[in-house]
Amino acid sequence: MAKILITGGAGFIGSRLSKKLLNEGHEILCVDNFYTGQKKNIIELMDDKKFELIRHDITFPLYIEVDQIYNLACPASPIHYQFDPVQTTKVSVHGAINMLGLAKRTKAKILQASTSEVYGDPEQHPQSESYWGRVNPIGPRSCYDEGKRCAETLFFDYRRQHNLDIKVVRIFNTYGPNMCKDDGRVVSNFIVQALRGEDITIYGDGSQTRSFQYIDDLINGMIKMMNTKKDLTGPINLGNPDEFTIKVLAETILKLIPDSKSSIVYKKLPIDDPQKRKPDISLAKEKLGWQPKIKLEDGLIRTINYFREQI
Ligand code: NAD
Ligand code: UDP
């Protein structure tokens, strides 16, 4: 059984990963500064002797002893990562340097939660790991996109320079229970709006696409990746290749909440909003024997049930 550090452990993905790894018998050190994380995501884990919470900002060094590190700390929703863009770049870059330094000292394996945003507004469709992306370096999304790209660079330089055991996963849009009600990302926004009878806010004309992955599929992929041999570094895409327009997503959520009083309204499309996104997951299938199992409607039903309890 391993001693595992999860940075961003009180966030949406981090809390679900903590629970799963705790259930597998590992010791979990959850590090979070509660920028977007929530105590209620981890409250049920606090009674477990193998779970420890450390309030800490990873832009500052951390001295603990660990076997594995999942580096997830970073706001992931556009409204949150654009609220304090300098801090977003800091957490991506300084945070990565600190966690890589920790991995170097402790000889821990370290996995980076990278993102499909490294592909920017892509010309290649679907996106495979060999595609270098089309990212605006100076726009409002750049703090996140370029921060995550620089973090990948650091991971691979620590590998080349210090022979670290690194793993880089590029996560595509993921949704599910433990997302914040006011997270701002599309799935939680639409579900919360539909449950409250508020307008469903489609940005642009809703023809842009995303490919939505349910949280449990992602967690399985991340753990599989962490447990591979040293020669498999990634980057590797983890996402669900079923692609939907944002308009179809809104209609599907309204269909699944038939008593909703909401109607769809159209708002301005944010700057640099990618037009399409869909992962090529051939590499994950081949190297990890992994592919997502949960269909959009099934995952949405579980997520709707979660938000019904929250509201
Ligand atoms: P989230 O906002 O729910 O979680 C991020 C967590 O990091 C929060 O608990 C937050 O408080 C914490 N955090 C932020 N800055 C910190 C700092 N300086 N020090 C310590 N903790 C800090 O987001 P999420 O969806 O769970 O995303 C987790 C990771 O996965 C992020 O790195 C994100 O970029 C990546 N990712 C997520 C998605 C997705 O669709 N959910 C897609 C691609 C990549
Ligand atoms: N979006 C929307 N309405 C919302 C929130 C988001 O139409 O209330 C759109 C957004 O413009 C983007 C897509 O949904 O085209 C996915 O947005 P999200 O913020 O979830 O993630 P992204 O993939 O853009 O990082």
mmCIF file of C-alpha atoms and ligand atoms in Angstrom, residues 78 117 141 173 184-186 189-190 201-203 208 210 246 269-270 273 277, ligand 2:
data_model
loop_
_atom_site.group_PDB
_atom_site.id
_atom_site.type_symbol
_atom_site.label_atom_id
_atom_site.label_comp_id
_atom_site.label_asym_id
_atom_site.label_seq_id
_atom_site.Cartn_x
_atom_site.Cartn_y
_atom_site.Cartn_z
ATOM 1 C CA PRO A 78 -12.833 29.162 -17.112
ATOM 2 C CA GLU A 117 -6.791 22.790 -23.499
ATOM 3 C CA ARG A 141 -7.586 31.483 -21.554
ATOM 4 C CA ASN A 173 -14.199 17.663 -20.260
ATOM 5 C CA GLY A 184 -19.322 27.604 -14.037
ATOM 6 C CA ARG A 185 -18.620 24.707 -16.376
ATOM 7 C CA VAL A 186 -21.285 23.742 -18.822
ATOM 8 C CA ASN A 189 -24.410 25.133 -15.081
ATOM 9 C CA PHE A 190 -27.109 23.562 -17.269
ATOM 10 C CA THR A 201 -27.394 29.877 -20.870
ATOM 11 C CA ILE A 202 -25.919 28.672 -24.162
ATOM 12 C CA TYR A 203 -22.856 30.717 -25.116
ATOM 13 C CA GLN A 208 -19.507 24.236 -30.661
ATOM 14 C CA ARG A 210 -17.337 18.956 -26.517
ATOM 15 C CA ILE A 246 -23.599 22.319 -26.581
ATOM 16 C CA LEU A 269 -19.528 33.332 -26.920
ATOM 17 C CA PRO A 270 -16.428 33.863 -24.731
ATOM 18 C CA ASP A 273 -13.792 29.388 -26.926
ATOM 19 C CA ARG A 277 -13.057 19.001 -29.094
HETATM 20 N N1 UDP B 2 -20.933 26.980 -22.092
HETATM 21 C C1 UDP B 2 -22.243 27.398 -22.329
HETATM 22 N N2 UDP B 2 -22.982 27.806 -21.262
HETATM 23 C C2 UDP B 2 -22.534 27.788 -19.987
HETATM 24 C C3 UDP B 2 -21.197 27.353 -19.747
HETATM 25 C C4 UDP B 2 -20.429 26.966 -20.825
HETATM 26 O O1 UDP B 2 -22.715 27.404 -23.458
HETATM 27 O O2 UDP B 2 -23.287 28.167 -19.073
HETATM 28 C C5 UDP B 2 -20.133 26.539 -23.244
HETATM 29 C C6 UDP B 2 -18.754 27.178 -23.346
HETATM 30 O O3 UDP B 2 -18.813 28.396 -24.040
HETATM 31 C C7 UDP B 2 -17.995 26.109 -24.094
HETATM 32 C C8 UDP B 2 -18.612 24.796 -23.614
HETATM 33 O O4 UDP B 2 -19.889 25.157 -23.067
HETATM 34 O O5 UDP B 2 -18.199 26.223 -25.481
HETATM 35 C C9 UDP B 2 -17.802 24.097 -22.532
HETATM 36 O O6 UDP B 2 -17.507 25.047 -21.540
HETATM 37 P P1 UDP B 2 -16.813 24.681 -20.160
HETATM 38 O O7 UDP B 2 -16.630 25.965 -19.426
HETATM 39 O O8 UDP B 2 -17.586 23.600 -19.501
HETATM 40 O O9 UDP B 2 -15.417 24.033 -20.547
HETATM 41 P P2 UDP B 2 -14.303 24.316 -21.671
HETATM 42 O O10 UDP B 2 -14.321 23.098 -22.485
HETATM 43 O O11 UDP B 2 -14.671 25.517 -22.483
HETATM 44 O O12 UDP B 2 -13.085 24.529 -20.866
#
